[in-house]
mmCIF file of C-alpha atoms in Angstrom:
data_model
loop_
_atom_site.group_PDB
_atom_site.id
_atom_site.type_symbol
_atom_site.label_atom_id
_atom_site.label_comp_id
_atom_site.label_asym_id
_atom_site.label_seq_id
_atom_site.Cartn_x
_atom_site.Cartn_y
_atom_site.Cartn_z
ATOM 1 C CA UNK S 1 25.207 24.039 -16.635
ATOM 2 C CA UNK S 2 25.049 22.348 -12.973
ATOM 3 C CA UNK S 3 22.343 20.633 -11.771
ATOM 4 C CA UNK S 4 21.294 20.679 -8.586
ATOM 5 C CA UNK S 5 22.759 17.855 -6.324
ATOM 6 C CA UNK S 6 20.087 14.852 -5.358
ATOM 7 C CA UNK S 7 18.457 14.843 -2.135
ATOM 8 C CA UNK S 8 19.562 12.490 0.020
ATOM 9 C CA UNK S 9 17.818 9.566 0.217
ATOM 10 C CA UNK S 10 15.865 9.591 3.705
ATOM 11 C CA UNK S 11 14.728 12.900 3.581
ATOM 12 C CA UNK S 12 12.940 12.210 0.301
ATOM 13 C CA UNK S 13 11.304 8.748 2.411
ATOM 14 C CA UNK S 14 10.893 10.774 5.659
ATOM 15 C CA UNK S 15 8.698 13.499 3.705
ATOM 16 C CA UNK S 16 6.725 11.043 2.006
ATOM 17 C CA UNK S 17 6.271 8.696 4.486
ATOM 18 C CA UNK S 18 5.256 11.689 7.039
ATOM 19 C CA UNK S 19 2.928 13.104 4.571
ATOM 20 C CA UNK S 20 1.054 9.493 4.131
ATOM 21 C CA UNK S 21 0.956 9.130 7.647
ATOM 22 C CA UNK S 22 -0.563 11.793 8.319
ATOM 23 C CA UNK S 23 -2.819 10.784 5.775
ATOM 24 C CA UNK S 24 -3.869 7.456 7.702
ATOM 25 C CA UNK S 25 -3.979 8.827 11.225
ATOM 26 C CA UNK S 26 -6.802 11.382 9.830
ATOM 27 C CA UNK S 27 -9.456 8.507 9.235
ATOM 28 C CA UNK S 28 -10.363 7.227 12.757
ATOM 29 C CA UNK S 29 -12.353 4.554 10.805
ATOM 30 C CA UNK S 30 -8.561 2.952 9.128
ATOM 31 C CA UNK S 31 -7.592 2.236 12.800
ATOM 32 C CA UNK S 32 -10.484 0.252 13.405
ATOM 33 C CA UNK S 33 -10.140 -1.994 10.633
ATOM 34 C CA UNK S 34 -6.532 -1.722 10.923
ATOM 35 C CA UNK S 35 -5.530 -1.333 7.769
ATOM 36 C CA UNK S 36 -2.092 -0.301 6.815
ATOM 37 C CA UNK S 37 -0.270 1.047 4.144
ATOM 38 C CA UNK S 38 3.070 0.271 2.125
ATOM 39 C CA UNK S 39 4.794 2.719 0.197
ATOM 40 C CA UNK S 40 6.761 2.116 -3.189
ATOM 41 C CA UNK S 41 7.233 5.899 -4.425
ATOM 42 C CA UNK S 42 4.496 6.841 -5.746
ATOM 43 C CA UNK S 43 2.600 3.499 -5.284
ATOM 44 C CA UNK S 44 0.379 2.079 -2.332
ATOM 45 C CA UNK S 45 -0.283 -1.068 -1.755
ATOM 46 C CA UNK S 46 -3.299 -1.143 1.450
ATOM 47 C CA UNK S 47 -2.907 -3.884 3.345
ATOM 48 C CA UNK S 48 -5.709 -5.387 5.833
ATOM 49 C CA UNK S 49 -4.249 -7.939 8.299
ATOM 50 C CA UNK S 50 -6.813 -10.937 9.280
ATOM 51 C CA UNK S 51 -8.705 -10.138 12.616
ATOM 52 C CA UNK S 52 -11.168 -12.633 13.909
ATOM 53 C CA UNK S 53 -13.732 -9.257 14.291
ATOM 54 C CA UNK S 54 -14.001 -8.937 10.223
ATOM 55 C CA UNK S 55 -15.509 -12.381 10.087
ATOM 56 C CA UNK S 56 -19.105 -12.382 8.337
ATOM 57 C CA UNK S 57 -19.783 -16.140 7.792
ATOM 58 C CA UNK S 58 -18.160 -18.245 11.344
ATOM 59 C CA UNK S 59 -19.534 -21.227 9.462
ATOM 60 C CA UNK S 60 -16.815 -21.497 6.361
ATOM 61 C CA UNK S 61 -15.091 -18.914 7.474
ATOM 62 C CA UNK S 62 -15.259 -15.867 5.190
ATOM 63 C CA UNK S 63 -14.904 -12.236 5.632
ATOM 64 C CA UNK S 64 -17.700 -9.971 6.051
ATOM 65 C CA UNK S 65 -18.835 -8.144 2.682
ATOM 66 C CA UNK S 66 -19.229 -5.374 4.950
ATOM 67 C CA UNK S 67 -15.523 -5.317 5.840
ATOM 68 C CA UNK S 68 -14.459 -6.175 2.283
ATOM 69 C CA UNK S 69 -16.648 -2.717 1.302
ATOM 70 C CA UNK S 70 -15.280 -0.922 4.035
ATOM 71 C CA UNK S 71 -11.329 -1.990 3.289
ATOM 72 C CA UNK S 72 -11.695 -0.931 -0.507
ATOM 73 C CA UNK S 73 -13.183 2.044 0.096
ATOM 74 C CA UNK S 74 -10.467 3.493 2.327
ATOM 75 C CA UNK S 75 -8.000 2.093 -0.363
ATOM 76 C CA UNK S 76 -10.018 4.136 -2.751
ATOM 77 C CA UNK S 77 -10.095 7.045 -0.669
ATOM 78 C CA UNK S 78 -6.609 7.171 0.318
ATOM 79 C CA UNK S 79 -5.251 6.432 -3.143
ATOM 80 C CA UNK S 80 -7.325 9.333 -4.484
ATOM 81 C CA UNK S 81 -6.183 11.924 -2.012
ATOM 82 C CA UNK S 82 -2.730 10.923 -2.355
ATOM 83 C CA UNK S 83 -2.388 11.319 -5.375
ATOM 84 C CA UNK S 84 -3.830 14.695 -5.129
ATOM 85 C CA UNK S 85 -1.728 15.452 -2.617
ATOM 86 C CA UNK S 86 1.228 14.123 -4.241
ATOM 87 C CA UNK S 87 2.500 17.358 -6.254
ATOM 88 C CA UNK S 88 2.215 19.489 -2.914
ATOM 89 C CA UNK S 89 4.703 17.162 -0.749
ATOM 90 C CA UNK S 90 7.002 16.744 -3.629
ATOM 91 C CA UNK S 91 6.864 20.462 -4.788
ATOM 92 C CA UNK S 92 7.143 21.788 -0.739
ATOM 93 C CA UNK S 93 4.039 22.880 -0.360
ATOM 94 C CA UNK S 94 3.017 20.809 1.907
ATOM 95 C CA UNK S 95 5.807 21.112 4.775
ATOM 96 C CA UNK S 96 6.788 17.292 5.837
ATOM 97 C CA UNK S 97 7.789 18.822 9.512
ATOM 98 C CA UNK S 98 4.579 20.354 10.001
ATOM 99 C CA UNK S 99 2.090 17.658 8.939
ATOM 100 C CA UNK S 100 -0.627 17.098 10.643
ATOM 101 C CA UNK S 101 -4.078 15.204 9.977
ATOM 102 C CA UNK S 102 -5.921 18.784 10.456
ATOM 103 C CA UNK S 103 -2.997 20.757 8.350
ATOM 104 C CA UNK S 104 -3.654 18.082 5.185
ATOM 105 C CA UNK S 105 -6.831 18.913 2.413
ATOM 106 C CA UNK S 106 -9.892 17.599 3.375
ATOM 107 C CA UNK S 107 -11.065 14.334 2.201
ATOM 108 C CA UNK S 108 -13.043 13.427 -0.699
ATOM 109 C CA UNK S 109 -16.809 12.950 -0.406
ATOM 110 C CA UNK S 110 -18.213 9.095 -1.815
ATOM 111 C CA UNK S 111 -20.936 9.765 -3.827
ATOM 112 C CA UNK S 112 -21.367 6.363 -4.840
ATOM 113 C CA UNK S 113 -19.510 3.053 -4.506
ATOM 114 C CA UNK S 114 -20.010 -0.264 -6.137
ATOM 115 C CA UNK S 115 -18.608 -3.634 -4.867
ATOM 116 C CA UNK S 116 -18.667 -6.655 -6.624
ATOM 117 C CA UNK S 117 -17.284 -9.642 -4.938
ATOM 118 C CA UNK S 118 -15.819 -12.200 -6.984
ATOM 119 C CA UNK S 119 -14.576 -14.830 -4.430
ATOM 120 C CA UNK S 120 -14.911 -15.849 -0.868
ATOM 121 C CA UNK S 121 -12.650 -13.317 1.089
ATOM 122 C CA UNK S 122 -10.480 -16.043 2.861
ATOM 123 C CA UNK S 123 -9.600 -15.744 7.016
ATOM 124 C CA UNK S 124 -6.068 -14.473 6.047
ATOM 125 C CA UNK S 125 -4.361 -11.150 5.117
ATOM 126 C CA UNK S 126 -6.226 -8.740 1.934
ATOM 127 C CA UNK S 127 -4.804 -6.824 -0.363
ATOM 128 C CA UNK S 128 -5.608 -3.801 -2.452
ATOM 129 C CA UNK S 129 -4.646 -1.361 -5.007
ATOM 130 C CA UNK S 130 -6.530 1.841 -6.081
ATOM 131 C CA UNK S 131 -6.170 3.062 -9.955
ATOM 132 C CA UNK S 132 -7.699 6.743 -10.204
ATOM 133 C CA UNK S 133 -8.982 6.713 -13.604
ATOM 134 C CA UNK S 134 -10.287 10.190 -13.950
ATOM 135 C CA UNK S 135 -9.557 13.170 -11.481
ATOM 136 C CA UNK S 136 -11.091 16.292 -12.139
ATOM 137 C CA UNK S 137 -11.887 20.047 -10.512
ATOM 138 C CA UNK S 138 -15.048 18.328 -9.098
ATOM 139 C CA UNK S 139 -15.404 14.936 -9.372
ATOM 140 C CA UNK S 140 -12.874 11.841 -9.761
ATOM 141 C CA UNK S 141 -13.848 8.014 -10.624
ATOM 142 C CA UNK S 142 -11.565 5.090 -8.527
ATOM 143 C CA UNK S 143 -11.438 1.397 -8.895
ATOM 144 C CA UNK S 144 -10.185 -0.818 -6.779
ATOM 145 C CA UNK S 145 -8.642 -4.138 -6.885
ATOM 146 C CA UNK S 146 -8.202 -6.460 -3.873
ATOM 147 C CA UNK S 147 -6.783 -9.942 -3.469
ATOM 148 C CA UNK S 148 -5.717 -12.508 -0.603
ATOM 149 C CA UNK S 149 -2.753 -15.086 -2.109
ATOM 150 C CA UNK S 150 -2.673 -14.546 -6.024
ATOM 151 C CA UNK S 151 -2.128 -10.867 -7.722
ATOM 152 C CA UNK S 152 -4.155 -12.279 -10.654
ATOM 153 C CA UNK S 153 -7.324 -13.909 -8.936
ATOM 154 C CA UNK S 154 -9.182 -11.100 -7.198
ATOM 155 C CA UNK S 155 -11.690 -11.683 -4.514
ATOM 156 C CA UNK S 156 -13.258 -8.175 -4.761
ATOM 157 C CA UNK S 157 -13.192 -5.049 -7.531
ATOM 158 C CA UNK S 158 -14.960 -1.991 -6.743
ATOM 159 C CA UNK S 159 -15.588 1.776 -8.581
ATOM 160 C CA UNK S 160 -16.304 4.803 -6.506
ATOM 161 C CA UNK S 161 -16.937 8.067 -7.643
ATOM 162 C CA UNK S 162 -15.748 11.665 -5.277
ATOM 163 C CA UNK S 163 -16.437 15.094 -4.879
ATOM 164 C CA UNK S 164 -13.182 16.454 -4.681
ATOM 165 C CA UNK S 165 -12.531 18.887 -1.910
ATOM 166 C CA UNK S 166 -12.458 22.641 -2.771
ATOM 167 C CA UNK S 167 -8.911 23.926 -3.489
ATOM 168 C CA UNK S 168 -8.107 26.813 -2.055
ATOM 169 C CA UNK S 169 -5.424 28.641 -4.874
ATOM 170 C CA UNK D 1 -42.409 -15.067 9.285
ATOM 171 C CA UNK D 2 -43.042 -16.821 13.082
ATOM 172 C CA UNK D 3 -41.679 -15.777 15.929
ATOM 173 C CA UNK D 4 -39.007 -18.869 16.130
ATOM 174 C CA UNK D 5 -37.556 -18.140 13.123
ATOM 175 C CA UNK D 6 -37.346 -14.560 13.810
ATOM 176 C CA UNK D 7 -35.546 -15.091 16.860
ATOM 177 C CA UNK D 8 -33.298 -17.270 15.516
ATOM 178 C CA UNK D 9 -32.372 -14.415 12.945
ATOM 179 C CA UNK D 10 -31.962 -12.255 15.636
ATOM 180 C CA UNK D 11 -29.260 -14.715 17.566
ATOM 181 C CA UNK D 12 -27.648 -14.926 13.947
ATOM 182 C CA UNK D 13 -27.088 -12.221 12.745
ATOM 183 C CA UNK D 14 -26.207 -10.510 16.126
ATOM 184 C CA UNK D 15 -23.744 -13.797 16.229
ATOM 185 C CA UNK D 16 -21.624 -12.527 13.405
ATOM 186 C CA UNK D 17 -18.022 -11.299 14.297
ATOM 187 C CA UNK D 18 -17.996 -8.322 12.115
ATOM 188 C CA UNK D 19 -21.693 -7.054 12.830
ATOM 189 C CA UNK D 20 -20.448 -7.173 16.716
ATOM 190 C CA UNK D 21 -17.780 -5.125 16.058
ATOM 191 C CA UNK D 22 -19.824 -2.626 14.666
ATOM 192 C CA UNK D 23 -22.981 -2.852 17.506
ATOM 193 C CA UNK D 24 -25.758 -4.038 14.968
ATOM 194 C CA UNK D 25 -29.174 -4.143 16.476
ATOM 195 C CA UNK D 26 -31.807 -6.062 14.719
ATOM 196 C CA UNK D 27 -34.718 -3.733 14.584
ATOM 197 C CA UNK D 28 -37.540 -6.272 12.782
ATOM 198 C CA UNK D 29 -37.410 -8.970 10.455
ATOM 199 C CA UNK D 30 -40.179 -10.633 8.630
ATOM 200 C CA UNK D 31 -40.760 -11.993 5.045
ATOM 201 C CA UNK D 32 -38.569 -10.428 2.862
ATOM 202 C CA UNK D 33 -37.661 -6.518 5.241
ATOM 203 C CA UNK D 34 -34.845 -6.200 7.834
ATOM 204 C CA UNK D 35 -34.471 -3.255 9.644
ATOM 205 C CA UNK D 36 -30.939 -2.945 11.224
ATOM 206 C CA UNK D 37 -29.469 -0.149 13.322
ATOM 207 C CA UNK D 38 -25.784 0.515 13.961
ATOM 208 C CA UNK D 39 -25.273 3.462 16.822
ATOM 209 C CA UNK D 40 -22.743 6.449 16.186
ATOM 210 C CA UNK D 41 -19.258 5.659 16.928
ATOM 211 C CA UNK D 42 -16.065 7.758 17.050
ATOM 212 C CA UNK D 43 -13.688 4.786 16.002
ATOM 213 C CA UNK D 44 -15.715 4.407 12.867
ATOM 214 C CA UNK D 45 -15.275 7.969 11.938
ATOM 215 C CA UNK D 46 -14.406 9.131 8.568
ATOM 216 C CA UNK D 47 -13.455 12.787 8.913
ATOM 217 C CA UNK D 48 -12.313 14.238 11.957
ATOM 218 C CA UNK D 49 -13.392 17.622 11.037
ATOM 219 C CA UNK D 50 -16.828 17.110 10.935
ATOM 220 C CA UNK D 51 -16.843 14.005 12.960
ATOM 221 C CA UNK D 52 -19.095 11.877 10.500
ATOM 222 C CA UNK D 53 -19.301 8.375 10.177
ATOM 223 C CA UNK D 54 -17.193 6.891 7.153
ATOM 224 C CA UNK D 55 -19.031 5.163 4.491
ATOM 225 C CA UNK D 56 -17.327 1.595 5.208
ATOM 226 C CA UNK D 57 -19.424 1.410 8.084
ATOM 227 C CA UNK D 58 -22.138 2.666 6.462
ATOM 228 C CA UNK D 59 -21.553 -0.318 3.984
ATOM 229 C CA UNK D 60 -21.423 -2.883 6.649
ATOM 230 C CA UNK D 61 -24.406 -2.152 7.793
ATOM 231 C CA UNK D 62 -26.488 -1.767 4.321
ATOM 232 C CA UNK D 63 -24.899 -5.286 3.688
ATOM 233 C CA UNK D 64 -25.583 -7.244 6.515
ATOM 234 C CA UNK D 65 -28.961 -5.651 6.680
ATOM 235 C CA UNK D 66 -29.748 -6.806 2.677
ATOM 236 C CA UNK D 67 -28.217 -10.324 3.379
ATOM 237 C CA UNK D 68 -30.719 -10.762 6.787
ATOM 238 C CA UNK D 69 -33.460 -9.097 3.555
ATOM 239 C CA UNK D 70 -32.638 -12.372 1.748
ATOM 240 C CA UNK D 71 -32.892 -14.968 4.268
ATOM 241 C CA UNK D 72 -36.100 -13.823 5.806
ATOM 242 C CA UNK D 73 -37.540 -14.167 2.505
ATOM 243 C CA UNK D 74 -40.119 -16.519 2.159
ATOM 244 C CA UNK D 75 -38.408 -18.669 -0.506
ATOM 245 C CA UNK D 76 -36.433 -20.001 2.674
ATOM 246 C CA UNK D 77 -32.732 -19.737 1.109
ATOM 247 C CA UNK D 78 -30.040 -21.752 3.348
ATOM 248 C CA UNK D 79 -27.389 -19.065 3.077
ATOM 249 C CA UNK D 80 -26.775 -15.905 0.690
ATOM 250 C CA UNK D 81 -23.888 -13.915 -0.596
ATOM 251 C CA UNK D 82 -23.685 -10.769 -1.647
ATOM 252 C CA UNK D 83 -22.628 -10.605 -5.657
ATOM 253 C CA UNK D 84 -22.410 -6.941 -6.005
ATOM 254 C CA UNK D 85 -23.926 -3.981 -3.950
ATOM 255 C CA UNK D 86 -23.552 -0.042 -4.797
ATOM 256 C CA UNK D 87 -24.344 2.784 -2.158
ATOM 257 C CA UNK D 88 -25.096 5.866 -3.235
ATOM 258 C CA UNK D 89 -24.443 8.174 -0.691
ATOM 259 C CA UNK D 90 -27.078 10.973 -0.685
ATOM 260 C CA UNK D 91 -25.691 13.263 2.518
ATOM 261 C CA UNK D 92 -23.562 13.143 5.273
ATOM 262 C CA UNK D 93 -24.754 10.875 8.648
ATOM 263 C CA UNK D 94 -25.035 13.757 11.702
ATOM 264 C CA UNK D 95 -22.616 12.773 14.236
ATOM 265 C CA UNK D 96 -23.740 10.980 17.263
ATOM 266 C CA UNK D 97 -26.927 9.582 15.719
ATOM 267 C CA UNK D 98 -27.971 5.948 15.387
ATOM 268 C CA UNK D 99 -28.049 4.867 11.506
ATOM 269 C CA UNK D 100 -30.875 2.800 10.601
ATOM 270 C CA UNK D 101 -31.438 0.857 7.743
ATOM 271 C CA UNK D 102 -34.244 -0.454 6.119
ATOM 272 C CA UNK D 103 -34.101 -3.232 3.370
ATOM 273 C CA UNK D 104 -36.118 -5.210 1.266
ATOM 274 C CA UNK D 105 -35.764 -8.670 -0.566
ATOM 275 C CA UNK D 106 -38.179 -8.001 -3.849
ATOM 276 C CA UNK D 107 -37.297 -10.092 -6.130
ATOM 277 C CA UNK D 108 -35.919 -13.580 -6.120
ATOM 278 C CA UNK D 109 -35.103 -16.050 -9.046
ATOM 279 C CA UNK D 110 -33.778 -20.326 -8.398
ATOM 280 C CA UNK D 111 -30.553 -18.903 -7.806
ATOM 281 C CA UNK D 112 -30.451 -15.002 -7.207
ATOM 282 C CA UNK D 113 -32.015 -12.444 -5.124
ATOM 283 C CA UNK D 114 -32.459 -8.168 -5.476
ATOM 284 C CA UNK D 115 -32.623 -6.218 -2.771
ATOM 285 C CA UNK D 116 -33.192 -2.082 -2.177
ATOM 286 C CA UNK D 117 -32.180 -0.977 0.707
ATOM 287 C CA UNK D 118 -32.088 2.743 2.521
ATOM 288 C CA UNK D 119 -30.539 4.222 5.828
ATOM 289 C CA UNK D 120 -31.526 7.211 7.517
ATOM 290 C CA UNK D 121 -30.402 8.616 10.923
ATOM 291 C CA UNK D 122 -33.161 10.823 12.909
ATOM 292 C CA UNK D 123 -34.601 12.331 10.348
ATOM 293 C CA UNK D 124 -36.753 10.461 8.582
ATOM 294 C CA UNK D 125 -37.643 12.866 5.396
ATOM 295 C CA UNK D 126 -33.632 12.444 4.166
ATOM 296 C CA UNK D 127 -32.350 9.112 3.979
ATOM 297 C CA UNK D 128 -28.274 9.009 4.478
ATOM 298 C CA UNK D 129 -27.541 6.213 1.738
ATOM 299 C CA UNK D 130 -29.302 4.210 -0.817
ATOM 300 C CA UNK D 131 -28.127 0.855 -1.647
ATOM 301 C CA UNK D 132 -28.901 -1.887 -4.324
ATOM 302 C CA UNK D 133 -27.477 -5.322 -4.154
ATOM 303 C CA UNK D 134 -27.965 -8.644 -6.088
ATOM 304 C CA UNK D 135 -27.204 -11.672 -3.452
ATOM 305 C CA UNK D 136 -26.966 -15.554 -4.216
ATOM 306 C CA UNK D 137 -29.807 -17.713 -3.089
ATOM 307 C CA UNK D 138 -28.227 -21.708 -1.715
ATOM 308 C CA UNK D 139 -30.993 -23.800 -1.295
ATOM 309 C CA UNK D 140 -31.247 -27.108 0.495
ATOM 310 C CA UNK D 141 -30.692 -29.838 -1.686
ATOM 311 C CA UNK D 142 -34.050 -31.410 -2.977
ATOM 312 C CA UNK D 143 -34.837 -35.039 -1.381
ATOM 313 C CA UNK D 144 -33.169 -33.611 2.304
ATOM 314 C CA UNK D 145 -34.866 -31.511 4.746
#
C-alpha cells in the first residue's frame, strides 16, 4: 500500500498562516493594541510589543491593567477560535485561497473573564499563551498565561469562559 | 471629597497614557464612586459583523474606573493596584454608544481594597458588564506627610 506523498512544505505554512491571518485582521480591536501573533504548528505564542500608549502608571512605569486585560483576552479569544478552527483548515474545509475575516466562524462571546495580576507589567515587550481547557457544543473555559523576560515568572494569569458560536453542520 | 482634590483626579487620571488612548472622560468622583465614560470607537471593535466594542476595552475602562474608586476613597491611599478583577459580561455594548461605568470602593482593610463596579451604555435598565476587583491600598509612610 502507497501512501500519499507529503505536501510540500509552504503550502502547508501558506494555509495556516492565511487562515490565522485572517483570523487577526477580523478583530479591529488587535490592531489597536497591536498585538501580533507567532505560529509554531499548532501553537501561538501572542505577542504585544511595548507602546508608550499602554502605559497606566507614568510614575514607575508600568503597564495599564487595562491593557494587560485587554492583551490576554484577545490571546484567549484567538487561541480558542483557532483551535476550533483548526480541523477545518487542515481537513479543507476552510479554503486557504478564499479566506477572508467575513468567510471565517464567528467569534466567541466572553461571558466572563478574570485577571489576576501577579507582577508589575514592565515598559517592554509581553507575552502570552492561551491553554483551552474545556471546549464544548456551548461553552469553553481558557486560561491564559502572560510574561515579559522569564517563561517561569508570570506577570498576569487569567480564565475566561465563551459561548461558542453556532455551527452550522 | 473637595473640589481640589477632585480636580486633581480629574488631571490624573485623564493624564494616563493608556486611558488617552482609549478617550476616558471622568464623569464624577467623590469618596469612594467614580463614574468614567469611554465613547464608541471603531478601532476598538471586537466583531466586525455586528460592529460591537471588544471586551478589552471594556476592561480598560472597568479598571481604571475601580482604581480612580480606590483613591477617592476616604482612607486617602497614595497609589493602588489592581490584584485581580473579573467582568462578567451580561450583553453586548450597541455600537456607536458611549460606555459608562460606575464604580464603587466599599470596603477597605490596612492594605487592600474591594470594589463593584457596572457599565451601561444608553440604556440604563441593562447594564453591559459587571465587574469585581480587589486593589492594593500604599499608604504614606507614618511620621511623613
Amino acid at each position: 500500500m502507497r501512501r500519499p506523498a507529503p505536501e510540500p512544505v509552504q503550502v502547508v505554512k501558506q494555509r495556516r498562516d492565511a487562515a490565522l491571518g485572517a483570523l487577526v485582521k477580523g478583530l479591529p480591536f488587535i490592531q489597536f493594541l497591536g498585538v501580533e501573533f507567532d505560529r509554531r504548528g499548532d501553537e501561538l505564542t501572542a505577542i504585544l510589543p511595548y507602546s508608550e500608549k499602554l502605559i497606566g502608571n507614568p510614575l514607575l512605569p508600568a503597564l495599564h491593567g487595562g491593557a494587560t486585560a485587554g492583551f490576554l483576552e484577545v490571546t484567549a479569544i484567538i487561541g480558542l477560535s483557532w483551535s476550533y478552527i483548526w480541523d477545518d483548515i487542515e481537513s479543507g474545509k476552510i479554503d486557504p485561497t478564499k479566506v477572508t475575516p467575513e468567510r471565517l466562524p464567528r467569534m466567541p462571546k466572553t461571558i466572563d473573564f478574570t485577571v489576576d495580576y501577579l507582577r508589575t507589567g514592565l515598559p517592554r515587550d509581553a507575552y502570552a499563551r492561551a491553554r483551552v481547557n474545556r471546549s464544548g457544543r456551548r461553552y469553553a473555559s481558557v486560561h491564559v498565561e502572560a510574561w515579559q523576560d522569564n517563561r517561569a515568572r508570570l506577570f498576569a494569569q487569567a480564565t475566561g469562559h465563551f459561548l461558542m458560536p453556532a455551527r452550522d453542520e | 471629597m473637595d473640589q481640589d482634590r477632585q480636580n486633581l483626579a480629574r488631571q490624573f487620571i485623564e493624564a494616563i497614557p493608556y486611558a488617552k488612548a482609549l478617550d476616558l472622560r471622568l464623569e464624577a468622583i467623590d469618596d469612594g464612586v467614580a463614574v468614567i465614560s469611554m465613547p464608541y470607537d471603531e478601532r476598538m471593535v471586537g466583531d466586525p459583523s455586528t460592529g460591537v466594542i471588544h471586551g478589552g476595552a471594556v476592561s480598560a475602562l472597568m479598571d481604571t474606573c475601580s482604581g480612580a474608586a480606590v483613591m477617592s476613597h476616604p482612607t486617602m491611599a497614595i497609589a493602588t493596584a489592581t490584584i485581580d478583577l473579573r467582568i462578567d459580561y451580561m450583553r453586548s455594548a450597541t455600537p456607536g454608544q458611549r460606555i459608562k461605568t460606575r464604580a464603587e470602593c466599599y470596603h477597605v482593610t490596612r492594605n487592600v481594597a474591594f470594589v463593584r463596579a457596572t457599565a451601561f451604555d444608553d440604556d440604563d435598565a441593562n447594564p453591559v458588564a459587571a465587574a469585581t476587583g480587589a486593589f492594593t491600598v500604599e499608604r504614606a509612610k507614618e511620621g511623613k506627610s
